[in-house]
Amino acid sequence: MGFPEEVLEHVFSFITSHTDRNVVSLVCKSWYEIERWCRRRIFVGNCYAVSPAMMIRRFPEVRSVELKGKPHFADFNLVPDGWGGYFYPWICEMARAYPWLEEIKLKRMVVTDDNLELISKSFKNFKVLVLSSCEGFSTHGLAAIAANCRNLRELDLRESEVEDLSGHWLSHFPDSCTSLQSLNMSCLSSEVSFSALQRLIARSPNLKTLRLNRAVPLEKLSTLLRRAPQLVELGTGAYSAEIRPDVYANLTEAFSRCKEVKGLSGFWDVLPSYLPAIYSVCSRLTSLNLSYATIQSPDVTKIITQCPNLQSLSVLDYIEDTGLNALSLSCKDLRELRVFPSDPFVANANVSLTEQGLVAVSEGCSKLQSVLYFCRQMSNSALTTIAKNRPNLTCFRLCILEPRAPDYLTFEPLDVGFGAIVEHCKQLQRLSLSGLLTDRVFEYIGKWAKKLEMLSIAFAGDSDLGLHHVLSGCDSLRKLEIRDCPFGDKALLANVSKLETMRSLWMSSCSVSLGACKRLSQKMPRLNVEVIDEQGDLDSRPDNCHVEKLYIYRTVAGPRFDMPSFIRTMDQNPTYRS
Amino acid sequence: MMHLKETELCLGLPGGGEPDTLKVTGKRGYSQTVDLMLNLQTNDQSSSSTDLNDKKLQNSAKNNKDLIKPPAKAQVVGWPPVRNYRKNVMAQKSSNEETEKMVTAAPGGGSMAAFVKVSMDGAPYLRKVDLKLYDSYQQLSDALAKMFSSFTMGVYGSQGMIDFMNESKLMDLLNSSEYVPSYEDKDGDWMLVGDVPWQMFVDSCKRLRIMKGSDAIGLAPRAMEKCKNRC
């Protein structure tokens, strides 16, 4: 190309998507070189796919690093403690190599207080820390971040497990810190100093997102809101208090001043009498998370029918079919719906929420793209109706609470219903299956789900044929997670090269033999085949025994060495003995 | 099945690759692992999993849902896929509900609401009020006045309590044609409203009756007696 480097760099600066940048770097050697020097944002979907040193060597001028650690099933206790995902090696290298680093975003990683302190002291211009579903740190680490990061813009602890020693950490933000734009402390349990919180909010004129924790009392919410009328996203604390007209009046007035609020969340321990206080913001709401609010359908309905601009709703199944029907009539802009179970371990329905609610929403909400739905019954006809109504679905996650539950009307498997979903929803990127399913559903998935990137399977299928359909048919598949399915060696060994085109494969309580794992590892040197067996010594196990859990992922970093004793990477060289 | 036969050519697994043995091997492993996970009796589980895959049986057993459903629920690890945080929050809520249920046995017994029935002599229907919504007798009086618009509770002293020690004042009130509120307390006695501090009243009131002043005369001496004993 005849263009000088600076011109190309300038052009590249408009290319922000990771996939696009990757493609750009493959055009020719000089583009590769230019691109790598001006890449500012890195996303590593599996922290073991590449080493920190490799990342730094190729991209020396990075400002933002995003890493993901544990497999998704770790959210449901399927990944044992000590599995890995340590941030430590990354921060050690980045502290040296990236003095101008501004952003760190981690998901399902183990982060320690020392790591946090190192962050706070290594990067003069550090701005954004997002710890999503992380663990291993305490409020002491947060205190270091608060105290040392002069230009901190965003501190988001969403759903992390934090050792909550005290609420004192918040008081470590110096009076000179006025840069905060986003604070999410909703996962913490300790009470922070209210006056410190109040002062922090008052001196942060750019604060747009504030997600409080449960310990912030409702009586004091109005005080905080009055100091931040520019808020766009608000997460309340506990939403109940002694019924007092003055508290109610203050709250109502404070909410009415928040003209910019578009998103609400929090709502633990809701006392319905206080709900009308939020009515004045409802018409502007695009996002509402009531998934911790144990309020009944009439109260939920009263709120959502006042939110015509709602795009995203998270709610408990207390909403019932009647509430979902109201949703379908009131919220024509709805894009995302998540319905969580209020009592997931009870066999009989405690609420009147069935497949009909979801059908109604699929009919009334023409922009619906993303669904997460927990329910107790489903039918092929409902699934087919939903599929035909909403061919624009991109994410469909259905969890029928009882494993292997058939179509409740016909007692047949739900193959045809899910088949309709993949056939009609041609842009489907994410799918989670449940209910009674045979190999047939996988035949449909392999045939139709060409854009599918992530698939979750549980208690489904009859034989290896099912897995084979998926591995051979799903062209875009990146992440596959399977539990309790009769899938064994054949499908895996017949699709070895497929595995290198994917980020990862998780299989637990299936029928894969230790011998097949070894064979797979020998065939594919750029895969790490990790076997998890908490029961006993892997060395003494015969090759034909089934492995408990299996995690296979592509990597250029070779096998890892930070595993506990019950996890082994299968040898890649059959004659090598460690 | 043809597809799989093709792929079988690539590898020779121990135990052969005949379609029938394949199916059998797969199934055996599956039910073994299912037993481990669900902690159920082996016999029941393997028989019901065979049933599940037998279409004929399914179609004929339309009325026998129980045959097809797995046996009594045992909790499976990581199922349903609900995160720990959410599970903890929901568990906390249901234990709170349990305590609330026990506590609301008596109205006003430390729970969030204290609904009591209100009747007015001559009115064709009863009402209910939540005493916890009010902070004083005056507020209650206002609310009751709205409910039963022909009713006024008269003028209380500055502390909202009837001055029982001022017998003449009391007798004036009770001789008028105005309505006075009375209430049934925990002991089952009917008392004049206003004789005790507000919170004490809320805790002890079981129901309200708004009666003509002249009808309430019978209450007064007993009320005075009780008051003397309490003070």
PDB file of N, CA, C and O in Angstrom, chain B residues 8-37:
ATOM      1  N   GLU B   8     -16.934 -43.414  12.121  1.00  0.00           N
ATOM      2  CA  GLU B   8     -16.340 -44.541  12.841  1.00  0.00           C
ATOM      3  C   GLU B   8     -15.128 -45.098  12.117  1.00  0.00           C
ATOM      4  O   GLU B   8     -14.235 -45.659  12.721  1.00  0.00           O
ATOM      5  N   LEU B   9     -15.076 -44.901  10.838  1.00  0.00           N
ATOM      6  CA  LEU B   9     -13.964 -45.426  10.064  1.00  0.00           C
ATOM      7  C   LEU B   9     -12.637 -44.789  10.486  1.00  0.00           C
ATOM      8  O   LEU B   9     -11.578 -45.372  10.351  1.00  0.00           O
ATOM      9  N   CYS B  10     -12.723 -43.577  11.000  1.00  0.00           N
ATOM     10  CA  CYS B  10     -11.495 -42.872  11.355  1.00  0.00           C
ATOM     11  C   CYS B  10     -10.762 -43.517  12.510  1.00  0.00           C
ATOM     12  O   CYS B  10      -9.552 -43.469  12.610  1.00  0.00           O
ATOM     13  N   LEU B  11     -11.507 -44.075  13.426  1.00  0.00           N
ATOM     14  CA  LEU B  11     -10.859 -44.544  14.652  1.00  0.00           C
ATOM     15  C   LEU B  11     -11.357 -45.910  15.036  1.00  0.00           C
ATOM     16  O   LEU B  11     -12.503 -46.233  14.818  1.00  0.00           O
ATOM     17  N   GLY B  12     -10.461 -46.662  15.637  1.00  0.00           N
ATOM     18  CA  GLY B  12     -10.919 -47.945  16.143  1.00  0.00           C
ATOM     19  C   GLY B  12     -10.885 -47.935  17.648  1.00  0.00           C
ATOM     20  O   GLY B  12      -9.842 -48.043  18.284  1.00  0.00           O
ATOM     21  N   LEU B  13     -12.042 -47.783  18.207  1.00  0.00           N
ATOM     22  CA  LEU B  13     -12.102 -47.749  19.665  1.00  0.00           C
ATOM     23  C   LEU B  13     -12.188 -49.159  20.220  1.00  0.00           C
ATOM     24  O   LEU B  13     -12.742 -50.035  19.562  1.00  0.00           O
ATOM     25  N   PRO B  14     -11.651 -49.370  21.382  1.00  0.00           N
ATOM     26  CA  PRO B  14     -11.789 -50.698  21.979  1.00  0.00           C
ATOM     27  C   PRO B  14     -13.254 -51.026  22.189  1.00  0.00           C
ATOM     28  O   PRO B  14     -14.019 -50.167  22.591  1.00  0.00           O
ATOM     29  N   GLY B  15     -13.645 -52.245  21.896  1.00  0.00           N
ATOM     30  CA  GLY B  15     -15.043 -52.621  22.052  1.00  0.00           C
ATOM     31  C   GLY B  15     -15.809 -52.499  20.756  1.00  0.00           C
ATOM     32  O   GLY B  15     -16.997 -52.732  20.710  1.00  0.00           O
ATOM     33  N   GLY B  16     -15.152 -52.094  19.655  1.00  0.00           N
ATOM     34  CA  GLY B  16     -15.791 -52.072  18.359  1.00  0.00           C
ATOM     35  C   GLY B  16     -16.716 -50.892  18.140  1.00  0.00           C
ATOM     36  O   GLY B  16     -16.928 -50.093  19.049  1.00  0.00           O
ATOM     37  N   GLY B  17     -17.221 -50.777  16.944  1.00  0.00           N
ATOM     38  CA  GLY B  17     -18.049 -49.618  16.637  1.00  0.00           C
ATOM     39  C   GLY B  17     -19.362 -49.974  15.990  1.00  0.00           C
ATOM     40  O   GLY B  17     -19.903 -49.235  15.189  1.00  0.00           O
ATOM     41  N   GLU B  18     -19.903 -51.135  16.289  1.00  0.00           N
ATOM     42  CA  GLU B  18     -21.210 -51.501  15.722  1.00  0.00           C
ATOM     43  C   GLU B  18     -22.286 -50.582  16.268  1.00  0.00           C
ATOM     44  O   GLU B  18     -22.244 -50.233  17.444  1.00  0.00           O
ATOM     45  N   PRO B  19     -23.206 -50.193  15.441  1.00  0.00           N
ATOM     46  CA  PRO B  19     -24.249 -49.258  15.889  1.00  0.00           C
ATOM     47  C   PRO B  19     -24.975 -49.728  17.133  1.00  0.00           C
ATOM     48  O   PRO B  19     -25.232 -48.965  18.031  1.00  0.00           O
ATOM     49  N   ASP B  20     -25.302 -51.042  17.187  1.00  0.00           N
ATOM     50  CA  ASP B  20     -26.074 -51.499  18.352  1.00  0.00           C
ATOM     51  C   ASP B  20     -25.260 -51.395  19.624  1.00  0.00           C
ATOM     52  O   ASP B  20     -25.747 -50.916  20.643  1.00  0.00           O
ATOM     53  N   THR B  21     -23.998 -51.846  19.548  1.00  0.00           N
ATOM     54  CA  THR B  21     -23.198 -51.783  20.786  1.00  0.00           C
ATOM     55  C   THR B  21     -22.954 -50.327  21.175  1.00  0.00           C
ATOM     56  O   THR B  21     -22.888 -49.999  22.340  1.00  0.00           O
ATOM     57  N   LEU B  22     -22.850 -49.508  20.145  1.00  0.00           N
ATOM     58  CA  LEU B  22     -22.642 -48.081  20.435  1.00  0.00           C
ATOM     59  C   LEU B  22     -23.760 -47.569  21.330  1.00  0.00           C
ATOM     60  O   LEU B  22     -23.548 -46.955  22.356  1.00  0.00           O
ATOM     61  N   LYS B  23     -24.993 -47.864  20.914  1.00  0.00           N
ATOM     62  CA  LYS B  23     -26.129 -47.343  21.656  1.00  0.00           C
ATOM     63  C   LYS B  23     -26.113 -47.890  23.075  1.00  0.00           C
ATOM     64  O   LYS B  23     -26.327 -47.167  24.038  1.00  0.00           O
ATOM     65  N   VAL B  24     -25.810 -49.176  23.172  1.00  0.00           N
ATOM     66  CA  VAL B  24     -25.818 -49.797  24.502  1.00  0.00           C
ATOM     67  C   VAL B  24     -24.740 -49.180  25.381  1.00  0.00           C
ATOM     68  O   VAL B  24     -24.995 -48.831  26.530  1.00  0.00           O
ATOM     69  N   THR B  25     -23.542 -49.039  24.829  1.00  0.00           N
ATOM     70  CA  THR B  25     -22.447 -48.454  25.633  1.00  0.00           C
ATOM     71  C   THR B  25     -22.826 -47.062  26.113  1.00  0.00           C
ATOM     72  O   THR B  25     -22.659 -46.716  27.267  1.00  0.00           O
ATOM     73  N   GLY B  26     -23.363 -46.285  25.170  1.00  0.00           N
ATOM     74  CA  GLY B  26     -23.711 -44.918  25.530  1.00  0.00           C
ATOM     75  C   GLY B  26     -24.695 -44.892  26.680  1.00  0.00           C
ATOM     76  O   GLY B  26     -24.541 -44.183  27.658  1.00  0.00           O
ATOM     77  N   LYS B  27     -25.730 -45.697  26.573  1.00  0.00           N
ATOM     78  CA  LYS B  27     -26.799 -45.699  27.565  1.00  0.00           C
ATOM     79  C   LYS B  27     -26.283 -46.113  28.928  1.00  0.00           C
ATOM     80  O   LYS B  27     -26.612 -45.524  29.940  1.00  0.00           O
ATOM     81  N   ARG B  28     -25.440 -47.112  28.942  1.00  0.00           N
ATOM     82  CA  ARG B  28     -24.990 -47.625  30.236  1.00  0.00           C
ATOM     83  C   ARG B  28     -24.254 -46.539  30.995  1.00  0.00           C
ATOM     84  O   ARG B  28     -24.507 -46.282  32.151  1.00  0.00           O
ATOM     85  N   GLY B  29     -23.333 -45.910  30.257  1.00  0.00           N
ATOM     86  CA  GLY B  29     -22.572 -44.843  30.906  1.00  0.00           C
ATOM     87  C   GLY B  29     -23.489 -43.755  31.440  1.00  0.00           C
ATOM     88  O   GLY B  29     -23.332 -43.269  32.530  1.00  0.00           O
ATOM     89  N   TYR B  30     -24.464 -43.403  30.649  1.00  0.00           N
ATOM     90  CA  TYR B  30     -25.374 -42.312  30.989  1.00  0.00           C
ATOM     91  C   TYR B  30     -26.120 -42.598  32.276  1.00  0.00           C
ATOM     92  O   TYR B  30     -26.121 -41.813  33.200  1.00  0.00           O
ATOM     93  N   SER B  31     -26.754 -43.794  32.325  1.00  0.00           N
ATOM     94  CA  SER B  31     -27.556 -44.031  33.518  1.00  0.00           C
ATOM     95  C   SER B  31     -26.685 -44.152  34.755  1.00  0.00           C
ATOM     96  O   SER B  31     -27.092 -43.812  35.840  1.00  0.00           O
ATOM     97  N   GLN B  32     -25.446 -44.619  34.564  1.00  0.00           N
ATOM     98  CA  GLN B  32     -24.516 -44.661  35.704  1.00  0.00           C
ATOM     99  C   GLN B  32     -24.296 -43.264  36.257  1.00  0.00           C
ATOM    100  O   GLN B  32     -24.400 -43.022  37.440  1.00  0.00           O
ATOM    101  N   THR B  33     -23.951 -42.339  35.338  1.00  0.00           N
ATOM    102  CA  THR B  33     -23.666 -40.987  35.800  1.00  0.00           C
ATOM    103  C   THR B  33     -24.914 -40.336  36.364  1.00  0.00           C
ATOM    104  O   THR B  33     -24.840 -39.600  37.330  1.00  0.00           O
ATOM    105  N   VAL B  34     -26.063 -40.605  35.767  1.00  0.00           N
ATOM    106  CA  VAL B  34     -27.299 -40.013  36.269  1.00  0.00           C
ATOM    107  C   VAL B  34     -27.532 -40.475  37.688  1.00  0.00           C
ATOM    108  O   VAL B  34     -27.871 -39.710  38.566  1.00  0.00           O
ATOM    109  N   ASP B  35     -27.320 -41.784  37.950  1.00  0.00           N
ATOM    110  CA  ASP B  35     -27.496 -42.294  39.309  1.00  0.00           C
ATOM    111  C   ASP B  35     -26.614 -41.544  40.286  1.00  0.00           C
ATOM    112  O   ASP B  35     -27.044 -41.142  41.349  1.00  0.00           O
ATOM    113  N   LEU B  36     -25.366 -41.350  39.891  1.00  0.00           N
ATOM    114  CA  LEU B  36     -24.425 -40.665  40.778  1.00  0.00           C
ATOM    115  C   LEU B  36     -24.926 -39.272  41.113  1.00  0.00           C
ATOM    116  O   LEU B  36     -24.915 -38.835  42.240  1.00  0.00           O
ATOM    117  N   MET B  37     -25.339 -38.561  40.086  1.00  0.00           N
ATOM    118  CA  MET B  37     -25.706 -37.163  40.277  1.00  0.00           C
ATOM    119  C   MET B  37     -26.997 -37.021  41.066  1.00  0.00           C
ATOM    120  O   MET B  37     -27.102 -36.206  41.933  1.00  0.00           O
TER     121      MET B  37
END
